């Protein structure tokens, strides 16, 4: 089993910056990818940014040029640097990761963190 723990959310004024971090622990053989999703009340969880071995980095159009995702594979950690924040960036940010527990392709499992609140005021 793998546990993801997020940190770095909070309250910030528009135009400000925040850095989210997510650290994984548990039975990890190798990583398939890590990323961040955002959810606001009444809407589905949506991809913000991800970094996968197969596809590299992907960003939602709304955050391109403002957010940067980075992975530290040796520490099973992913960060999301968020700059020029806007009120529309507010929401609960969830860390998402795909890990293999052994060498078999069937050993891939997906995990979610508990979420961290980001609130951007105008």
C-alpha positions as CSV (number, residue, x, y, z in Angstrom):
1,X,0.0,0.0,0.0
2,X,1.1,3.5,-0.8
3,X,0.3,6.7,1.1
4,X,0.4,10.2,-0.4
5,X,0.7,13.2,1.9
6,X,0.2,16.7,0.5
7,X,1.4,20.0,2.0
8,X,1.7,23.6,1.0
9,X,-1.9,24.7,0.5
10,X,-3.3,27.9,2.0
11,X,-4.8,31.3,1.5
12,X,-3.1,33.8,-0.9
13,X,-4.0,37.0,-2.7
14,X,-4.4,37.0,-6.5
15,X,-1.1,37.4,-8.2
16,X,0.7,35.5,-5.4
17,X,2.4,32.1,-5.4
18,X,2.1,28.8,-3.6
19,X,4.1,25.6,-3.7
20,X,2.4,22.3,-3.2
21,X,4.3,19.1,-2.3
22,X,3.3,15.5,-2.2
23,X,5.4,12.8,-0.7
24,X,4.7,9.1,-1.1
25,X,5.6,6.3,1.2
26,X,5.0,2.6,1.2
27,X,5.6,-0.4,-1.0
28,X,6.9,1.3,-4.2
29,X,8.8,-0.7,-6.8
30,X,8.8,2.0,-9.5
31,X,6.7,5.1,-10.4
32,X,4.6,5.4,-13.5
33,X,3.7,9.1,-13.0
34,X,2.6,11.7,-10.5
35,X,0.3,14.7,-10.8
36,X,-2.2,17.1,-9.4
37,X,-5.9,17.4,-9.8
38,X,-8.2,20.2,-8.5
39,X,-11.8,19.9,-7.4
40,X,-14.3,22.7,-6.6
41,X,-17.8,22.2,-5.1
42,X,-20.3,20.9,-7.6
43,X,-17.7,20.0,-10.3
44,X,-15.7,17.0,-11.2
45,X,-12.1,16.6,-10.3
46,X,-10.0,17.9,-13.1
47,X,-6.4,17.5,-14.1
48,X,-4.1,20.5,-13.3
49,X,-0.7,19.0,-14.2
50,X,0.9,15.6,-14.4
51,X,4.3,14.1,-15.2
52,X,4.3,10.6,-16.5
53,X,7.0,8.4,-17.9
54,X,4.9,7.7,-21.0
55,X,3.9,11.2,-21.9
56,X,6.1,13.7,-20.0
57,X,4.5,16.7,-18.5
58,X,0.9,17.8,-19.3
59,X,-0.8,21.0,-18.1
60,X,-4.4,22.2,-18.1
61,X,-4.7,25.1,-20.6
62,X,-5.8,27.4,-17.8
63,X,-2.5,27.0,-15.9
64,X,0.0,26.8,-18.7
65,X,2.8,29.3,-18.2
66,X,1.9,29.8,-14.6
67,X,2.3,26.4,-13.0
68,X,5.3,24.1,-13.0
69,X,5.3,20.5,-12.0
70,X,8.4,18.7,-10.9
71,X,9.2,15.2,-9.7
72,X,11.9,13.9,-7.4
73,X,11.8,10.2,-8.2
74,X,14.5,9.3,-5.7
75,X,12.3,10.8,-3.0
76,X,9.0,9.8,-4.5
77,X,7.9,13.4,-4.3
78,X,6.1,15.7,-6.7
79,X,5.8,19.5,-6.4
80,X,3.5,22.0,-8.0
81,X,4.9,25.6,-8.2
82,X,1.9,27.9,-8.7
83,X,2.6,31.5,-9.7
84,X,0.4,34.4,-10.8
85,X,-2.5,32.8,-9.0
86,X,-6.1,33.7,-9.8
87,X,-9.3,33.3,-7.9
88,X,-10.3,30.6,-10.4
89,X,-7.3,28.5,-9.2
90,X,-9.1,28.0,-5.9
91,X,-10.1,24.5,-4.9
92,X,-9.0,21.4,-3.2
93,X,-5.8,20.1,-4.8
94,X,-5.3,16.3,-4.8
95,X,-2.0,14.5,-5.4
96,X,-2.3,11.5,-7.8
97,X,0.2,8.8,-8.4
98,X,0.6,5.6,-10.2
99,X,3.1,3.1,-8.7
100,X,4.1,-0.4,-9.4
101,X,4.5,-2.7,-6.5
102,X,6.7,-5.1,-8.5
103,X,8.0,-5.6,-12.0
104,X,4.7,-6.8,-13.5
105,X,2.6,-4.4,-15.6
106,X,-0.4,-5.7,-13.7
107,X,1.1,-4.4,-10.5
108,X,0.3,-0.8,-11.4
109,X,-2.0,0.9,-8.8
110,X,-3.3,4.4,-8.6
111,X,-3.4,6.4,-5.4
112,X,-4.8,9.7,-4.2
113,X,-3.8,12.0,-1.4
114,X,-6.2,13.5,1.1
115,X,-6.3,16.9,-0.6
116,X,-5.1,20.3,0.3
117,X,-7.1,23.5,0.1
118,X,-6.0,26.4,-2.0
119,X,-7.9,29.7,-1.8
120,X,-7.0,32.7,-3.9
121,X,-8.7,36.0,-3.0
122,X,-9.2,38.8,-5.3
